[in-house]
Amino acid sequence: MRSFSSWRRVDDNAIPARGKISGSYVNSALAKSEAVLNGFDEALVLNANGHLAEGSAENVFIVRDGVGITPPITDNILEGITRNTVMHLLRSELRVEVVERPIDRTEVYLADEAFFCGTGVQIVAIARVDHRPIGNGSMGPITARLRDLYFGIVRGRNEAYRHWCTPVYAERTISSLA
Ligand SMILES: Cc1ncc(COP(=O)(O)O)c(C=O)c1O
């Protein structure tokens, strides 16, 4: 369950929101802890203009009428690498149109689907916001297809995207070399 935070996203003219600047994580912590203390898992954070910015530490997409919509960089979001990846995969692999534009609070309530994305959270569906179901209140079909595709890629199972992955091998011990 998610809720809109009473905290607003840091502004570009205060602490640039586009970068992972340590001090700005107080903003993330305030939003996240408020959500958890109120019985929710995660917060949706609006910017000072009242437009959706992101989660406490993840970018956000909604889907309406088959179109993926995500807040623009100018709405004080972090320029996430997973957000870029998601836009690429939606457009190139799933043939889903993606639009970057401001999103109002109530448009989230009306969305067919919504999901968070980020290095930590990866891709996770948003099923309810402020106790209101998004779509039918469970993971939507575009989110499900995107998650399958993304997990296949990041786990090295998708040959076409193997170059996105860096192999990590266990170091050989001295005894195994002897
Ligand atoms: C505030 C914030 N927004 C969004 C993200 C997602 O960014 P990325 O996909 O680069 O991990 C993060 C990740 O740490 C973050 O801290």
PDB file of C-alpha atoms and ligand atoms in Angstrom:
ATOM      1  CA  MET A   1       0.000   0.000   0.000  1.00  0.00           C
ATOM      2  CA  ARG A   2       1.245   3.434  -0.886  1.00  0.00           C
ATOM      3  CA  SER A   3       0.232   6.944   0.102  1.00  0.00           C
ATOM      4  CA  PHE A   4       0.914  10.468  -1.028  1.00  0.00           C
ATOM      5  CA  SER A   5       3.428  12.067   1.313  1.00  0.00           C
ATOM      6  CA  SER A   6       2.811  15.318   3.141  1.00  0.00           C
ATOM      7  CA  TRP A   7       6.480  16.075   2.385  1.00  0.00           C
ATOM      8  CA  ARG A   8       7.379  17.714  -0.941  1.00  0.00           C
ATOM      9  CA  ARG A   9      10.276  16.685  -3.176  1.00  0.00           C
ATOM     10  CA  VAL A  10      13.419  18.824  -2.855  1.00  0.00           C
ATOM     11  CA  ASP A  11      13.527  21.598  -5.435  1.00  0.00           C
ATOM     12  CA  ASP A  12      16.274  22.022  -8.042  1.00  0.00           C
ATOM     13  CA  ASN A  13      17.008  25.483  -6.650  1.00  0.00           C
ATOM     14  CA  ALA A  14      17.491  24.137  -3.131  1.00  0.00           C
ATOM     15  CA  ILE A  15      19.270  20.801  -3.565  1.00  0.00           C
ATOM     16  CA  PRO A  16      19.391  19.553  -7.178  1.00  0.00           C
ATOM     17  CA  ALA A  17      16.978  16.642  -7.248  1.00  0.00           C
ATOM     18  CA  ARG A  18      18.433  15.101 -10.387  1.00  0.00           C
ATOM     19  CA  GLY A  19      21.526  13.768  -8.607  1.00  0.00           C
ATOM     20  CA  LYS A  20      22.119  11.303  -5.786  1.00  0.00           C
ATOM     21  CA  ILE A  21      23.311  13.964  -3.343  1.00  0.00           C
ATOM     22  CA  SER A  22      23.721  12.518   0.154  1.00  0.00           C
ATOM     23  CA  GLY A  23      22.088  15.429   1.999  1.00  0.00           C
ATOM     24  CA  SER A  24      18.896  15.237  -0.047  1.00  0.00           C
ATOM     25  CA  TYR A  25      18.225  11.758   1.341  1.00  0.00           C
ATOM     26  CA  VAL A  26      16.821  13.433   4.463  1.00  0.00           C
ATOM     27  CA  ASN A  27      13.910  14.311   2.155  1.00  0.00           C
ATOM     28  CA  SER A  28      13.596  10.638   1.133  1.00  0.00           C
ATOM     29  CA  ALA A  29      13.828   9.487   4.752  1.00  0.00           C
ATOM     30  CA  LEU A  30      11.114  11.879   5.916  1.00  0.00           C
ATOM     31  CA  ALA A  31       8.742  10.693   3.178  1.00  0.00           C
ATOM     32  CA  LYS A  32       9.495   7.005   3.707  1.00  0.00           C
ATOM     33  CA  SER A  33       9.267   7.079   7.503  1.00  0.00           C
ATOM     34  CA  GLU A  34       5.982   9.001   7.418  1.00  0.00           C
ATOM     35  CA  ALA A  35       4.529   6.399   5.049  1.00  0.00           C
ATOM     36  CA  VAL A  36       5.679   3.476   7.204  1.00  0.00           C
ATOM     37  CA  LEU A  37       4.508   5.086  10.461  1.00  0.00           C
ATOM     38  CA  ASN A  38       1.082   5.519   8.847  1.00  0.00           C
ATOM     39  CA  GLY A  39       0.944   1.828   7.885  1.00  0.00           C
ATOM     40  CA  PHE A  40       1.951   2.131   4.219  1.00  0.00           C
ATOM     41  CA  ASP A  41       4.945   0.517   2.466  1.00  0.00           C
ATOM     42  CA  GLU A  42       6.060   3.449   0.372  1.00  0.00           C
ATOM     43  CA  ALA A  43       5.363   7.115  -0.357  1.00  0.00           C
ATOM     44  CA  LEU A  44       4.495   8.950  -3.540  1.00  0.00           C
ATOM     45  CA  VAL A  45       6.095  12.377  -3.356  1.00  0.00           C
ATOM     46  CA  LEU A  46       4.738  15.501  -5.050  1.00  0.00           C
ATOM     47  CA  ASN A  47       6.930  18.452  -5.994  1.00  0.00           C
ATOM     48  CA  ALA A  48       6.305  21.997  -4.784  1.00  0.00           C
ATOM     49  CA  ASN A  49       3.915  22.548  -7.741  1.00  0.00           C
ATOM     50  CA  GLY A  50       1.794  19.595  -6.663  1.00  0.00           C
ATOM     51  CA  HIS A  51       2.860  17.327  -9.512  1.00  0.00           C
ATOM     52  CA  LEU A  52       3.987  13.758  -8.952  1.00  0.00           C
ATOM     53  CA  ALA A  53       7.777  13.548  -8.721  1.00  0.00           C
ATOM     54  CA  GLU A  54       8.668  10.030  -7.595  1.00  0.00           C
ATOM     55  CA  GLY A  55       8.688   7.590  -4.692  1.00  0.00           C
ATOM     56  CA  SER A  56      10.924   8.131  -1.663  1.00  0.00           C
ATOM     57  CA  ALA A  57      13.916   6.695  -3.587  1.00  0.00           C
ATOM     58  CA  GLU A  58      12.586   5.385  -6.885  1.00  0.00           C
ATOM     59  CA  ASN A  59      11.126   6.762 -10.095  1.00  0.00           C
ATOM     60  CA  VAL A  60       7.513   6.205 -11.021  1.00  0.00           C
ATOM     61  CA  PHE A  61       5.392   5.446 -14.086  1.00  0.00           C
ATOM     62  CA  ILE A  62       1.659   5.241 -14.604  1.00  0.00           C
ATOM     63  CA  VAL A  63      -0.131   3.575 -17.528  1.00  0.00           C
ATOM     64  CA  ARG A  64      -3.312   5.072 -18.974  1.00  0.00           C
ATOM     65  CA  ASP A  65      -5.058   3.777 -22.078  1.00  0.00           C
ATOM     66  CA  GLY A  66      -1.997   1.734 -22.999  1.00  0.00           C
ATOM     67  CA  VAL A  67       0.428   4.674 -22.784  1.00  0.00           C
ATOM     68  CA  GLY A  68       3.289   4.767 -20.254  1.00  0.00           C
ATOM     69  CA  ILE A  69       3.559   8.166 -18.572  1.00  0.00           C
ATOM     70  CA  THR A  70       6.380   9.338 -16.320  1.00  0.00           C
ATOM     71  CA  PRO A  71       7.177  12.738 -14.793  1.00  0.00           C
ATOM     72  CA  PRO A  72       9.668  14.856 -16.780  1.00  0.00           C
ATOM     73  CA  ILE A  73      13.154  15.609 -15.473  1.00  0.00           C
ATOM     74  CA  THR A  74      12.010  19.214 -14.862  1.00  0.00           C
ATOM     75  CA  ASP A  75       9.557  18.039 -12.181  1.00  0.00           C
ATOM     76  CA  ASN A  76      12.435  17.582  -9.713  1.00  0.00           C
ATOM     77  CA  ILE A  77      12.958  13.891 -10.218  1.00  0.00           C
ATOM     78  CA  LEU A  78      16.198  11.977  -9.954  1.00  0.00           C
ATOM     79  CA  GLU A  79      17.538  11.130 -13.417  1.00  0.00           C
ATOM     80  CA  GLY A  80      17.413   7.416 -12.722  1.00  0.00           C
ATOM     81  CA  ILE A  81      19.180   4.845 -14.885  1.00  0.00           C
ATOM     82  CA  THR A  82      16.351   2.347 -14.356  1.00  0.00           C
ATOM     83  CA  ARG A  83      13.864   4.964 -15.572  1.00  0.00           C
ATOM     84  CA  ASN A  84      15.902   5.256 -18.793  1.00  0.00           C
ATOM     85  CA  THR A  85      16.041   1.477 -19.103  1.00  0.00           C
ATOM     86  CA  VAL A  86      12.283   1.187 -18.593  1.00  0.00           C
ATOM     87  CA  MET A  87      11.559   3.837 -21.219  1.00  0.00           C
ATOM     88  CA  HIS A  88      13.786   1.989 -23.681  1.00  0.00           C
ATOM     89  CA  LEU A  89      12.233  -1.412 -22.975  1.00  0.00           C
ATOM     90  CA  LEU A  90       8.665  -0.146 -23.133  1.00  0.00           C
ATOM     91  CA  ARG A  91       9.271   1.575 -26.457  1.00  0.00           C
ATOM     92  CA  SER A  92      11.599  -0.876 -28.190  1.00  0.00           C
ATOM     93  CA  GLU A  93      10.553  -4.243 -26.841  1.00  0.00           C
ATOM     94  CA  LEU A  94       6.937  -3.911 -25.727  1.00  0.00           C
ATOM     95  CA  ARG A  95       5.946  -1.314 -28.349  1.00  0.00           C
ATOM     96  CA  VAL A  96       4.334   0.825 -25.651  1.00  0.00           C
ATOM     97  CA  GLU A  97       4.339   4.582 -26.230  1.00  0.00           C
ATOM     98  CA  VAL A  98       6.046   6.526 -23.439  1.00  0.00           C
ATOM     99  CA  VAL A  99       5.325  10.163 -22.645  1.00  0.00           C
ATOM    100  CA  GLU A 100       7.254  12.350 -20.193  1.00  0.00           C
ATOM    101  CA  ARG A 101       4.839  14.940 -18.794  1.00  0.00           C
ATOM    102  CA  PRO A 102       3.539  16.302 -15.486  1.00  0.00           C
ATOM    103  CA  ILE A 103       1.182  13.974 -13.617  1.00  0.00           C
ATOM    104  CA  ASP A 104      -1.431  15.280 -11.171  1.00  0.00           C
ATOM    105  CA  ARG A 105      -2.230  13.513  -7.924  1.00  0.00           C
ATOM    106  CA  THR A 106      -5.715  12.518  -9.027  1.00  0.00           C
ATOM    107  CA  GLU A 107      -4.451  11.155 -12.335  1.00  0.00           C
ATOM    108  CA  VAL A 108      -2.598   8.523 -10.335  1.00  0.00           C
ATOM    109  CA  TYR A 109      -5.915   7.461  -8.789  1.00  0.00           C
ATOM    110  CA  LEU A 110      -7.358   7.099 -12.311  1.00  0.00           C
ATOM    111  CA  ALA A 111      -4.403   5.186 -13.779  1.00  0.00           C
ATOM    112  CA  ASP A 112      -4.884   1.674 -15.154  1.00  0.00           C
ATOM    113  CA  GLU A 113      -1.473   0.655 -13.813  1.00  0.00           C
ATOM    114  CA  ALA A 114       1.376   2.212 -11.882  1.00  0.00           C
ATOM    115  CA  PHE A 115       4.830   1.039 -10.864  1.00  0.00           C
ATOM    116  CA  PHE A 116       8.049   2.167  -9.213  1.00  0.00           C
ATOM    117  CA  CYS A 117      11.480   1.550 -10.716  1.00  0.00           C
ATOM    118  CA  GLY A 118      15.034   1.953  -9.446  1.00  0.00           C
ATOM    119  CA  THR A 119      18.233   0.055  -8.784  1.00  0.00           C
ATOM    120  CA  GLY A 120      17.033  -0.918  -5.297  1.00  0.00           C
ATOM    121  CA  VAL A 121      13.357  -1.611  -5.918  1.00  0.00           C
ATOM    122  CA  GLN A 122      13.904  -2.821  -9.534  1.00  0.00           C
ATOM    123  CA  ILE A 123      10.335  -2.811 -10.917  1.00  0.00           C
ATOM    124  CA  VAL A 124       7.458  -3.108  -8.489  1.00  0.00           C
ATOM    125  CA  ALA A 125       3.753  -2.631  -9.078  1.00  0.00           C
ATOM    126  CA  ILE A 126       1.761  -0.004  -7.215  1.00  0.00           C
ATOM    127  CA  ALA A 127      -1.574  -1.670  -6.497  1.00  0.00           C
ATOM    128  CA  ARG A 128      -3.174   0.802  -4.088  1.00  0.00           C
ATOM    129  CA  VAL A 129      -2.632   4.483  -3.302  1.00  0.00           C
ATOM    130  CA  ASP A 130      -4.319   6.208  -0.356  1.00  0.00           C
ATOM    131  CA  HIS A 131      -6.466   3.044   0.047  1.00  0.00           C
ATOM    132  CA  ARG A 132      -7.725   3.389  -3.542  1.00  0.00           C
ATOM    133  CA  PRO A 133      -7.102   0.531  -5.980  1.00  0.00           C
ATOM    134  CA  ILE A 134      -5.061   1.332  -9.093  1.00  0.00           C
ATOM    135  CA  GLY A 135      -6.803  -0.448 -11.966  1.00  0.00           C
ATOM    136  CA  ASN A 136      -8.192  -3.642 -10.485  1.00  0.00           C
ATOM    137  CA  GLY A 137      -5.880  -3.415  -7.460  1.00  0.00           C
ATOM    138  CA  SER A 138      -3.286  -5.917  -8.659  1.00  0.00           C
ATOM    139  CA  MET A 139      -0.274  -5.816 -11.004  1.00  0.00           C
ATOM    140  CA  GLY A 140      -1.334  -4.708 -14.486  1.00  0.00           C
ATOM    141  CA  PRO A 141      -0.453  -6.530 -17.734  1.00  0.00           C
ATOM    142  CA  ILE A 142       2.105  -4.008 -19.029  1.00  0.00           C
ATOM    143  CA  THR A 143       3.872  -3.915 -15.646  1.00  0.00           C
ATOM    144  CA  ALA A 144       3.929  -7.731 -15.574  1.00  0.00           C
ATOM    145  CA  ARG A 145       5.421  -8.005 -19.088  1.00  0.00           C
ATOM    146  CA  LEU A 146       7.973  -5.305 -18.302  1.00  0.00           C
ATOM    147  CA  ARG A 147       9.025  -7.027 -15.063  1.00  0.00           C
ATOM    148  CA  ASP A 148       9.513 -10.370 -16.834  1.00  0.00           C
ATOM    149  CA  LEU A 149      11.567  -8.717 -19.551  1.00  0.00           C
ATOM    150  CA  TYR A 150      13.634  -6.666 -17.057  1.00  0.00           C
ATOM    151  CA  PHE A 151      14.412  -9.607 -14.756  1.00  0.00           C
ATOM    152  CA  GLY A 152      15.442 -11.733 -17.730  1.00  0.00           C
ATOM    153  CA  ILE A 153      17.842  -8.995 -18.824  1.00  0.00           C
ATOM    154  CA  VAL A 154      19.394  -8.156 -15.432  1.00  0.00           C
ATOM    155  CA  ARG A 155      19.918 -11.864 -14.685  1.00  0.00           C
ATOM    156  CA  GLY A 156      21.773 -12.347 -17.966  1.00  0.00           C
ATOM    157  CA  ARG A 157      19.125 -14.629 -19.496  1.00  0.00           C
ATOM    158  CA  ASN A 158      18.382 -12.356 -22.455  1.00  0.00           C
ATOM    159  CA  GLU A 159      21.099 -12.813 -25.086  1.00  0.00           C
ATOM    160  CA  ALA A 160      20.299  -9.524 -26.840  1.00  0.00           C
ATOM    161  CA  TYR A 161      21.022  -7.536 -23.673  1.00  0.00           C
ATOM    162  CA  ARG A 162      23.901  -9.626 -22.281  1.00  0.00           C
ATOM    163  CA  HIS A 163      26.220  -6.659 -22.905  1.00  0.00           C
ATOM    164  CA  TRP A 164      24.294  -4.704 -20.254  1.00  0.00           C
ATOM    165  CA  CYS A 165      25.499  -7.143 -17.605  1.00  0.00           C
ATOM    166  CA  THR A 166      28.926  -7.291 -16.002  1.00  0.00           C
ATOM    167  CA  PRO A 167      29.948 -10.847 -15.128  1.00  0.00           C
ATOM    168  CA  VAL A 168      31.025 -11.303 -11.519  1.00  0.00           C
ATOM    169  CA  TYR A 169      32.930 -14.485 -10.784  1.00  0.00           C
ATOM    170  CA  ALA A 170      33.928 -15.858  -7.382  1.00  0.00           C
ATOM    171  CA  GLU A 171      37.578 -15.216  -6.714  1.00  0.00           C
ATOM    172  CA  ARG A 172      39.649 -18.380  -6.867  1.00  0.00           C
ATOM    173  CA  THR A 173      41.307 -19.144  -3.562  1.00  0.00           C
ATOM    174  CA  ILE A 174      45.036 -19.825  -3.243  1.00  0.00           C
ATOM    175  CA  SER A 175      44.338 -23.458  -2.349  1.00  0.00           C
ATOM    176  CA  SER A 176      42.191 -24.022  -5.451  1.00  0.00           C
ATOM    177  CA  LEU A 177      45.076 -22.733  -7.572  1.00  0.00           C
ATOM    178  CA  ALA A 178      47.616 -25.084  -5.998  1.00  0.00           C
TER     179      ALA A 178
HETATM  180  C1  LIG B   1      15.673   9.624  -4.890  1.00  0.00           C
HETATM  181  C2  LIG B   1      15.835   8.534  -5.896  1.00  0.00           C
HETATM  182  N1  LIG B   1      15.042   8.517  -6.982  1.00  0.00           N
HETATM  183  C3  LIG B   1      15.159   7.562  -7.934  1.00  0.00           C
HETATM  184  C4  LIG B   1      16.096   6.551  -7.803  1.00  0.00           C
HETATM  185  C5  LIG B   1      16.237   5.530  -8.904  1.00  0.00           C
HETATM  186  O1  LIG B   1      17.430   5.759  -9.610  1.00  0.00           O
HETATM  187  P1  LIG B   1      18.269   4.584 -10.313  1.00  0.00           P
HETATM  188  O2  LIG B   1      17.369   3.920 -11.277  1.00  0.00           O
HETATM  189  O3  LIG B   1      19.416   5.293 -10.955  1.00  0.00           O
HETATM  190  O4  LIG B   1      18.705   3.664  -9.218  1.00  0.00           O
HETATM  191  C6  LIG B   1      16.924   6.519  -6.700  1.00  0.00           C
HETATM  192  C7  LIG B   1      17.917   5.464  -6.536  1.00  0.00           C
HETATM  193  O5  LIG B   1      18.706   5.442  -5.625  1.00  0.00           O
HETATM  194  C8  LIG B   1      16.806   7.542  -5.720  1.00  0.00           C
HETATM  195  O6  LIG B   1      17.592   7.560  -4.649  1.00  0.00           O
END
